mmCIF file of C-alpha atoms in Angstrom:
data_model
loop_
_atom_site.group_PDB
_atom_site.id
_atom_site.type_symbol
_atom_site.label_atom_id
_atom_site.label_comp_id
_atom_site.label_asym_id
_atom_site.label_seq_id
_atom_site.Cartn_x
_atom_site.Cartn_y
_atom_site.Cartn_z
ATOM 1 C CA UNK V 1 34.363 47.275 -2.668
ATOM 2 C CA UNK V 2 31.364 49.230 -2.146
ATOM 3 C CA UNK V 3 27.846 47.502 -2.270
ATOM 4 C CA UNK V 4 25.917 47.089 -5.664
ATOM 5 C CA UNK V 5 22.514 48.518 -6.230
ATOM 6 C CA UNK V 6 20.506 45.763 -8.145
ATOM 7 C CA UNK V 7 20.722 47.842 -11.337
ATOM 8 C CA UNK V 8 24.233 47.889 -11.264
ATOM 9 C CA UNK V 9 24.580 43.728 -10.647
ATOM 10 C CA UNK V 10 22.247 43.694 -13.636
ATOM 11 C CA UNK V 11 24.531 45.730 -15.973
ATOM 12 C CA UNK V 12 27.194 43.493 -14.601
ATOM 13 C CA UNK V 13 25.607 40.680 -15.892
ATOM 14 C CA UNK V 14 24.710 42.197 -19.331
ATOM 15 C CA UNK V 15 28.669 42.598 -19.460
ATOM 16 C CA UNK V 16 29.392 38.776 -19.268
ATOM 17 C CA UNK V 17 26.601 37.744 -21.100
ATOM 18 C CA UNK V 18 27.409 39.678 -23.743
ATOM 19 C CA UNK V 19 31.458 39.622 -23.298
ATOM 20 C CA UNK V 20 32.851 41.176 -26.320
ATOM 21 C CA UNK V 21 35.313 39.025 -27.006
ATOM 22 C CA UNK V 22 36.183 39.642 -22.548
ATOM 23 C CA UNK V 23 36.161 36.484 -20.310
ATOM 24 C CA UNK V 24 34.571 36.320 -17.321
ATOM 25 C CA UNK V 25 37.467 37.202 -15.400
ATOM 26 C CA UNK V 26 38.371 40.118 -17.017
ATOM 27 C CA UNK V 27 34.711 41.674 -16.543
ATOM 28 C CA UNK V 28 35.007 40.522 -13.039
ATOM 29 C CA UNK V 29 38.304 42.431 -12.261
ATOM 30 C CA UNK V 30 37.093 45.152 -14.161
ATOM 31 C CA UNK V 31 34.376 45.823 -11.586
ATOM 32 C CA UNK V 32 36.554 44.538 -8.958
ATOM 33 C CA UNK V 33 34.186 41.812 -8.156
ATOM 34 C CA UNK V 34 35.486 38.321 -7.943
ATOM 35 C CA UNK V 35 34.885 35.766 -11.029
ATOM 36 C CA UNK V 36 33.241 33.146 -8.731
ATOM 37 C CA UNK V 37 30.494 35.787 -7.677
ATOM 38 C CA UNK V 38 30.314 36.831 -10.848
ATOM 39 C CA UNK V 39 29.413 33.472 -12.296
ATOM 40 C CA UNK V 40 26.829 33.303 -9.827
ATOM 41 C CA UNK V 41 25.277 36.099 -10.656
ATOM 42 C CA UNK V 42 24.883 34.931 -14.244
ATOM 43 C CA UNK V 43 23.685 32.152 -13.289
ATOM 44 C CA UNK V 44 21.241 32.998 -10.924
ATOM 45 C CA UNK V 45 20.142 35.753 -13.618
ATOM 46 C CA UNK V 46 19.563 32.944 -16.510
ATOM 47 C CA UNK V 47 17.326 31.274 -13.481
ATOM 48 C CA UNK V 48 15.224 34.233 -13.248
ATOM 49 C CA UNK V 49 16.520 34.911 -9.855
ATOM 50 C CA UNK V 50 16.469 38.863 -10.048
ATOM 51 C CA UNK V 51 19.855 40.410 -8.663
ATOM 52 C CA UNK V 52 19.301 41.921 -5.078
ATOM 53 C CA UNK V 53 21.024 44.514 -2.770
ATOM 54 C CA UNK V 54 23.219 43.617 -0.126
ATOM 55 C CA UNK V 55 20.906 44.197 2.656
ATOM 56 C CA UNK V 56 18.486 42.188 1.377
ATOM 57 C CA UNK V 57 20.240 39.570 0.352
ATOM 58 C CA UNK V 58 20.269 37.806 3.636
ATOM 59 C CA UNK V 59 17.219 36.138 5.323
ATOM 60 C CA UNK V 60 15.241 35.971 2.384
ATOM 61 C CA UNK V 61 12.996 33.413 3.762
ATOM 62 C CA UNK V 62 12.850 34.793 6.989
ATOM 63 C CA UNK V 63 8.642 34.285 7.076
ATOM 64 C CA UNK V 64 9.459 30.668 6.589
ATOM 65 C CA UNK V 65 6.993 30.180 3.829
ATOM 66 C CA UNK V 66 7.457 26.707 2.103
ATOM 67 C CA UNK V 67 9.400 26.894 -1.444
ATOM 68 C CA UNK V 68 7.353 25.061 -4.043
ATOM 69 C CA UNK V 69 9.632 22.537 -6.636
ATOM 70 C CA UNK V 70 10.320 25.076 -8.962
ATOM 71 C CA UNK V 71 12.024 27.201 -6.597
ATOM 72 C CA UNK V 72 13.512 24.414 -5.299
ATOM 73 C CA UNK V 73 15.406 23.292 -8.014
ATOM 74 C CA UNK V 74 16.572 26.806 -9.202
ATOM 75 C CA UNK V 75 18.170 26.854 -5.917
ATOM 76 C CA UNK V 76 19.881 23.407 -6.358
ATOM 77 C CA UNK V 77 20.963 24.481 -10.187
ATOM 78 C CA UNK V 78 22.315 27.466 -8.194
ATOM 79 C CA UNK V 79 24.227 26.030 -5.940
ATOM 80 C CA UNK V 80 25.805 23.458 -7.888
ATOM 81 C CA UNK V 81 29.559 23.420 -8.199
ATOM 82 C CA UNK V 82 30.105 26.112 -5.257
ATOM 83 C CA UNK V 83 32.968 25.098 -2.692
ATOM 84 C CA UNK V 84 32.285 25.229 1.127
ATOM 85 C CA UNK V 85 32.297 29.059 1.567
ATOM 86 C CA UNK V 86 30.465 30.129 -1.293
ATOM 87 C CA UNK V 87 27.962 27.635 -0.462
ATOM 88 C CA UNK V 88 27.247 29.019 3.151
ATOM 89 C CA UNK V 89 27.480 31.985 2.212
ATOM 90 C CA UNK V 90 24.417 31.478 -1.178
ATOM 91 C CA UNK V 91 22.628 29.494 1.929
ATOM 92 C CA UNK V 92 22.754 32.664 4.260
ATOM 93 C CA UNK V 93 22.004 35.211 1.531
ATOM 94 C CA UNK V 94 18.771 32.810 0.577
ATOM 95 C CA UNK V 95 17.770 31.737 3.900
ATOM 96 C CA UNK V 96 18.527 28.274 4.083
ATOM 97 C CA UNK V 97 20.626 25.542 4.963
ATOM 98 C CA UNK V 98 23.618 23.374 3.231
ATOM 99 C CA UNK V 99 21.481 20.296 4.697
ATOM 100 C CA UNK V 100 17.817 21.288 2.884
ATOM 101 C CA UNK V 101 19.730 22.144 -0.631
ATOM 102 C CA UNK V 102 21.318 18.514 -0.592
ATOM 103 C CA UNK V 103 17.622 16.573 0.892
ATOM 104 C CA UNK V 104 16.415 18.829 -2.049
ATOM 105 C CA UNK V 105 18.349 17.236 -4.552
ATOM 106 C CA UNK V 106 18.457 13.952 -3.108
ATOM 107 C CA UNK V 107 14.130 14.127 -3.177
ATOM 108 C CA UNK V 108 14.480 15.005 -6.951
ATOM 109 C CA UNK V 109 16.833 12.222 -7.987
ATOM 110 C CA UNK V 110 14.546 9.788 -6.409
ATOM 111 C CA UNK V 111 11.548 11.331 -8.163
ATOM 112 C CA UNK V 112 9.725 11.935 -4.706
ATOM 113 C CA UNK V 113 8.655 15.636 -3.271
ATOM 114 C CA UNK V 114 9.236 16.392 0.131
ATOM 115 C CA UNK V 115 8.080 18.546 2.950
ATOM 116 C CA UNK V 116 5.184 21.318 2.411
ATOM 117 C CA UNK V 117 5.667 20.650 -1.233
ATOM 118 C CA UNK V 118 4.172 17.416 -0.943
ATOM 119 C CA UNK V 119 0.661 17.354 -2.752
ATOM 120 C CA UNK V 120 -1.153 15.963 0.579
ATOM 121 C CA UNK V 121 0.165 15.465 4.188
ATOM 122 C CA UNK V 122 0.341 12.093 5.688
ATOM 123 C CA UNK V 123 -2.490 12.462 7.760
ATOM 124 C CA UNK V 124 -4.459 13.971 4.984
ATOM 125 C CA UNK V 125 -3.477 10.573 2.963
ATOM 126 C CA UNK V 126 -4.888 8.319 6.155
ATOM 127 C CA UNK V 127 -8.083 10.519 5.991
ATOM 128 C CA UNK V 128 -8.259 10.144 2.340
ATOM 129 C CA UNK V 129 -7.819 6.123 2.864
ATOM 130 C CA UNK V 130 -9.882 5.611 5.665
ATOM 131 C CA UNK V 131 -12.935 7.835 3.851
ATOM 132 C CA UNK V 132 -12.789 5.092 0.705
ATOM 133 C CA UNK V 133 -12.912 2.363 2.767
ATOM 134 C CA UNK V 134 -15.887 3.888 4.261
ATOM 135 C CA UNK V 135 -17.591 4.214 0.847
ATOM 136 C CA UNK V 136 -16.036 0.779 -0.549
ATOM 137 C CA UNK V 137 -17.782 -0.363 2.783
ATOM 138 C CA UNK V 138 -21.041 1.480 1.883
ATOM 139 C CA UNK V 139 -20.861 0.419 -1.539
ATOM 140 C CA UNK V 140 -20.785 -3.318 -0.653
ATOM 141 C CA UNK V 141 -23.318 -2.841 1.853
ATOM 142 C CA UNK V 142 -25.511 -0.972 -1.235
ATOM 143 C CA UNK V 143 -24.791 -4.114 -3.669
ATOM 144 C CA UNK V 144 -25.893 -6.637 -1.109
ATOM 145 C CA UNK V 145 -29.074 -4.866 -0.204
ATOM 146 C CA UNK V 146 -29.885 -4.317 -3.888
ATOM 147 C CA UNK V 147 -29.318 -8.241 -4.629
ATOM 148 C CA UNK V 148 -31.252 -9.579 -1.424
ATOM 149 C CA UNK V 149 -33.899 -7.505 -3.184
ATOM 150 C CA UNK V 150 -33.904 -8.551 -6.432
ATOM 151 C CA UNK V 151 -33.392 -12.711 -5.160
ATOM 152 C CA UNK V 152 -36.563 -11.515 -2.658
ATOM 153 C CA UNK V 153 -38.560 -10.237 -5.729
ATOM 154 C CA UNK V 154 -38.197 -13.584 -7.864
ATOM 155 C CA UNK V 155 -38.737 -15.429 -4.945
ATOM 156 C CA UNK V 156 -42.131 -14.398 -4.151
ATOM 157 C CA UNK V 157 -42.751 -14.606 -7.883
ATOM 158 C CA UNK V 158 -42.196 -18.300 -8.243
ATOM 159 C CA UNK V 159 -43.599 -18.944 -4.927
ATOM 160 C CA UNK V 160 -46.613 -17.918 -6.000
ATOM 161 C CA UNK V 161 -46.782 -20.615 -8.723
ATOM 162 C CA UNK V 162 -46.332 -23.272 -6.211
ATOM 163 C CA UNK V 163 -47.170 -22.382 -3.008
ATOM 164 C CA UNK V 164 -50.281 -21.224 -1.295
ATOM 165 C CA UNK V 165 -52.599 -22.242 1.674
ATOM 166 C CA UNK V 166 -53.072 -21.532 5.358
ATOM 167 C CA UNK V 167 -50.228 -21.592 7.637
ATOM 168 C CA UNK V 168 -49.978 -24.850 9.858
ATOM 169 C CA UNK V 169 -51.372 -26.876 7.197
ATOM 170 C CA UNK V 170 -49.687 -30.072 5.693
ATOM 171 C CA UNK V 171 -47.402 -29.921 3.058
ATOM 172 C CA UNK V 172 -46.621 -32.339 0.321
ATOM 173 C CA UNK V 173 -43.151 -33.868 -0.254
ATOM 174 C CA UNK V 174 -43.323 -32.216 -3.380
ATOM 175 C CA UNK V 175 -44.111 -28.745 -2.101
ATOM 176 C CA UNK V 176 -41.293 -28.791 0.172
ATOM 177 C CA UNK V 177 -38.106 -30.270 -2.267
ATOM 178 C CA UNK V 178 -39.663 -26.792 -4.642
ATOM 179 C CA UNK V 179 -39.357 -24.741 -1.708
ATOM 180 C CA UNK V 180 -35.916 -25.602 -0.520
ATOM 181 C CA UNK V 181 -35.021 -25.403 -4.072
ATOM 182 C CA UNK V 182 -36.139 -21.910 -4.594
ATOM 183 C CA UNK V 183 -34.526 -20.837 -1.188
ATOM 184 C CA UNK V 184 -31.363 -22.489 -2.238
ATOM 185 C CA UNK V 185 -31.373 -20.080 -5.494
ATOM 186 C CA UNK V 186 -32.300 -17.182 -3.368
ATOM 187 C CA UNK V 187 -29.620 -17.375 -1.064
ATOM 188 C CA UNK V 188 -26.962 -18.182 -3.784
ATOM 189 C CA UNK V 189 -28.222 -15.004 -5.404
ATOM 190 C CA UNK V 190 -27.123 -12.659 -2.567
ATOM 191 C CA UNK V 191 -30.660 -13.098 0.008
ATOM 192 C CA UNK V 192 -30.712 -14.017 3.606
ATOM 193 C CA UNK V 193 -32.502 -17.314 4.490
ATOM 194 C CA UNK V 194 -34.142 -15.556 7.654
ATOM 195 C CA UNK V 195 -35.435 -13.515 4.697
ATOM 196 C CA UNK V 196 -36.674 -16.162 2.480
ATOM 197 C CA UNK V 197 -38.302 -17.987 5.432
ATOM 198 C CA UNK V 198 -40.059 -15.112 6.238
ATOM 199 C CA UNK V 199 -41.091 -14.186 2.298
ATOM 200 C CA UNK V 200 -43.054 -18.162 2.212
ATOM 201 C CA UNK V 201 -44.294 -17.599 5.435
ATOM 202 C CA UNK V 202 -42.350 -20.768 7.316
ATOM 203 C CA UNK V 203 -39.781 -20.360 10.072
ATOM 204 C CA UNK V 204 -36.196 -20.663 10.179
ATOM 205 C CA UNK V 205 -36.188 -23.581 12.290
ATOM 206 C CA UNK V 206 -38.371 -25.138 9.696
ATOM 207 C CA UNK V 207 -36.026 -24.890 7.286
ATOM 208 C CA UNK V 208 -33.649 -26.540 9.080
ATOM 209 C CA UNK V 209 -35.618 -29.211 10.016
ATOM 210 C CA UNK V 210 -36.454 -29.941 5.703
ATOM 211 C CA UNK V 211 -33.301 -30.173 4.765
ATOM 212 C CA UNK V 212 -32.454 -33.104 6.919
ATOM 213 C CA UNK V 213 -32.707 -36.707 4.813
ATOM 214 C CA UNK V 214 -35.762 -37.090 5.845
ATOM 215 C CA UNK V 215 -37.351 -34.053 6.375
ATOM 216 C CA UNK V 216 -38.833 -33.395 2.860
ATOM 217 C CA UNK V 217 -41.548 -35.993 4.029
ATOM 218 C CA UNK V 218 -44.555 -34.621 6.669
ATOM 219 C CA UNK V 219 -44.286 -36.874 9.815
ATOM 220 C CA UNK V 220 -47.646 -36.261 10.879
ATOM 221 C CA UNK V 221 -48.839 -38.604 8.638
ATOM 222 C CA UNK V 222 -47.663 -41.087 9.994
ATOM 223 C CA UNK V 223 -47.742 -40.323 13.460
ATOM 224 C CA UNK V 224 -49.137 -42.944 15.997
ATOM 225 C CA UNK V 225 -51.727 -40.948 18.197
ATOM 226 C CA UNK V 226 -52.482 -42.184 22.101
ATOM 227 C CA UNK V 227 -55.033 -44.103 22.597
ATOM 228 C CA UNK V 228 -57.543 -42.583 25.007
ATOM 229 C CA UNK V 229 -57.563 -44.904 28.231
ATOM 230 C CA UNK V 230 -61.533 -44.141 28.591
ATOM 231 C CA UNK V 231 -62.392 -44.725 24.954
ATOM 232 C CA UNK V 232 -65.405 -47.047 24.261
ATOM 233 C CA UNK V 233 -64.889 -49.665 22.167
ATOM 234 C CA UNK V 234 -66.801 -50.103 18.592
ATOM 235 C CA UNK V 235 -68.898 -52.573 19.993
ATOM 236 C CA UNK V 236 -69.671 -50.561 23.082
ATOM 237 C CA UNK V 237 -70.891 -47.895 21.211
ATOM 238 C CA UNK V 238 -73.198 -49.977 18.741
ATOM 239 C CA UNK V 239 -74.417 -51.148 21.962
ATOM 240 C CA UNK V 240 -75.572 -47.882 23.871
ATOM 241 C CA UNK V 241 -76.876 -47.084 20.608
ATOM 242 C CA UNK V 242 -79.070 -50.139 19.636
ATOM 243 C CA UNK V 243 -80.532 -50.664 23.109
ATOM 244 C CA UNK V 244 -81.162 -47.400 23.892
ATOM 245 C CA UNK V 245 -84.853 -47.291 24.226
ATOM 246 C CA UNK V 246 -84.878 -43.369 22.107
ATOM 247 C CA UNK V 247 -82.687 -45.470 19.495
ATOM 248 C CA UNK V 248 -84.941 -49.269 19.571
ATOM 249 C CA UNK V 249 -87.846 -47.438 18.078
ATOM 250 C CA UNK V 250 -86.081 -46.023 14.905
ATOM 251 C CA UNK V 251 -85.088 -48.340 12.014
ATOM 252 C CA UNK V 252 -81.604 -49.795 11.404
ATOM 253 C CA UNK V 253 -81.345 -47.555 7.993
ATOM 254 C CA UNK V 254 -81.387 -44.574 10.098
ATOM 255 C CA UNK V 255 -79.426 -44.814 13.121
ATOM 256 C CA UNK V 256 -76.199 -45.657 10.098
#
């Protein structure tokens, strides 16, 4: 049979689709074709795959470019129903292999996409992952900041209802159950207590110490000082005083 220029495959194919009252067969034999290539061709023409010369017909993906899913699965309607031989021989004329048709049609009966035709690589999906958890990261890191700030803020405004004074000096029971309070909110609210230490001007260690049982109470109060070993006595003093002879000539009245 001698080769078929694309026009003439086309009228071909205008035969069987339009038959007049001929079969398939009979169009087939008329051209002296055979009726399994001429189904294909139909086929392939109701796909939108345009009819091609002989020569061209093989190694049509010779660049290797990736098929998309629509070409994809006009290859697998295609090729469906073709025995061994005219299988290998659709699979040579496109450029492909038996194997890749059926992974093909396996992909799209599982609903997945496969290969180039996949909407992002695998390690463009572990980039994409691993740049959210950077921002989810950033993002919490944002939120705390923002309420450290705000627990901050309302610290140092009710702080400044209650607390006041030089640093070092002594501080009521009082004083210290509000401050523990307020540090207790501002740590529940997202601050650090470094932070609120710092913010009423008292250290860390301070802290600590208050929140003992008994460290809402100042000790130094009741602290028992050392008694000097060369201290003079009362008596000793009203002594040196008294006979003193600068202190005999004033008056009682105004030595006390």
């Amino acid at each position: 049979m001698k080769r078929l220029s694309p026009d003439g495959k086309t009228a071909i194919i205008m035969q069987a689709i339009n038959p007049d009252n001929r079969d398939i067969a009979e169009i087939a034999a008329l051209n002296n074709i055979g009726k399994s290539t001429l189904t294909r061709w139909v086929r392939q023409y109701k796909l939108g795959i345009a009819p091609r010369s002989k020569a061209s017909e093989f190694n049509v993906n010779k660049d290797n470019k990736p098929l998309n899913a629509e070409q994809k699965f006009k290859h697998i309607l295609a090729s469906n129903g073709l025995d061994a031989g005219e299988l290998g021989k659709y699979c040579r004329q496109n450029g492909m292999y038996a194997h890749e048709l059926t992974a093909w049609k396996d992909a799209f009966i599982n609903d997945k996409k496969t290969g180039d035709n996949s909407p992002v690589s695998k390690a463009e999906l572990n980039e994409l992952k691993a740049k959210n958890t950077q921002l989810e990261k950033e993002l919490r890191r944002k939120d705390k900041a923002l309420a450290e700030a705000s627990a901050l803020l309302i610290l140092k405004k009710k702080a400044n209802l209650i607390w006041g004074g030089k640093r070092g000096r002594l501080i009521c029971e009082s004083e210290r159950i509000s401050a523990l309070t307020l540090i207790h909110e501002a740590v529940n609210s997202g601050a650090r207590r470094s932070k609120c230490c710092a913010m009423l001007d008292i250290s860390l260690r301070t802290l600590q110490r208050w929140q003992k049982p008994d460290g809402t109470c100042d000790s130094r109060v009741f602290c028992q000082h050392k008694t000097i070993k060369l201290k003079l006595l009362f008596m000793q003093v009203y002594s040196l005083i008294c006979y003193s002879s600068e202190v005999m000539k004033v008056i009682n009245s105004l030595i006390f």
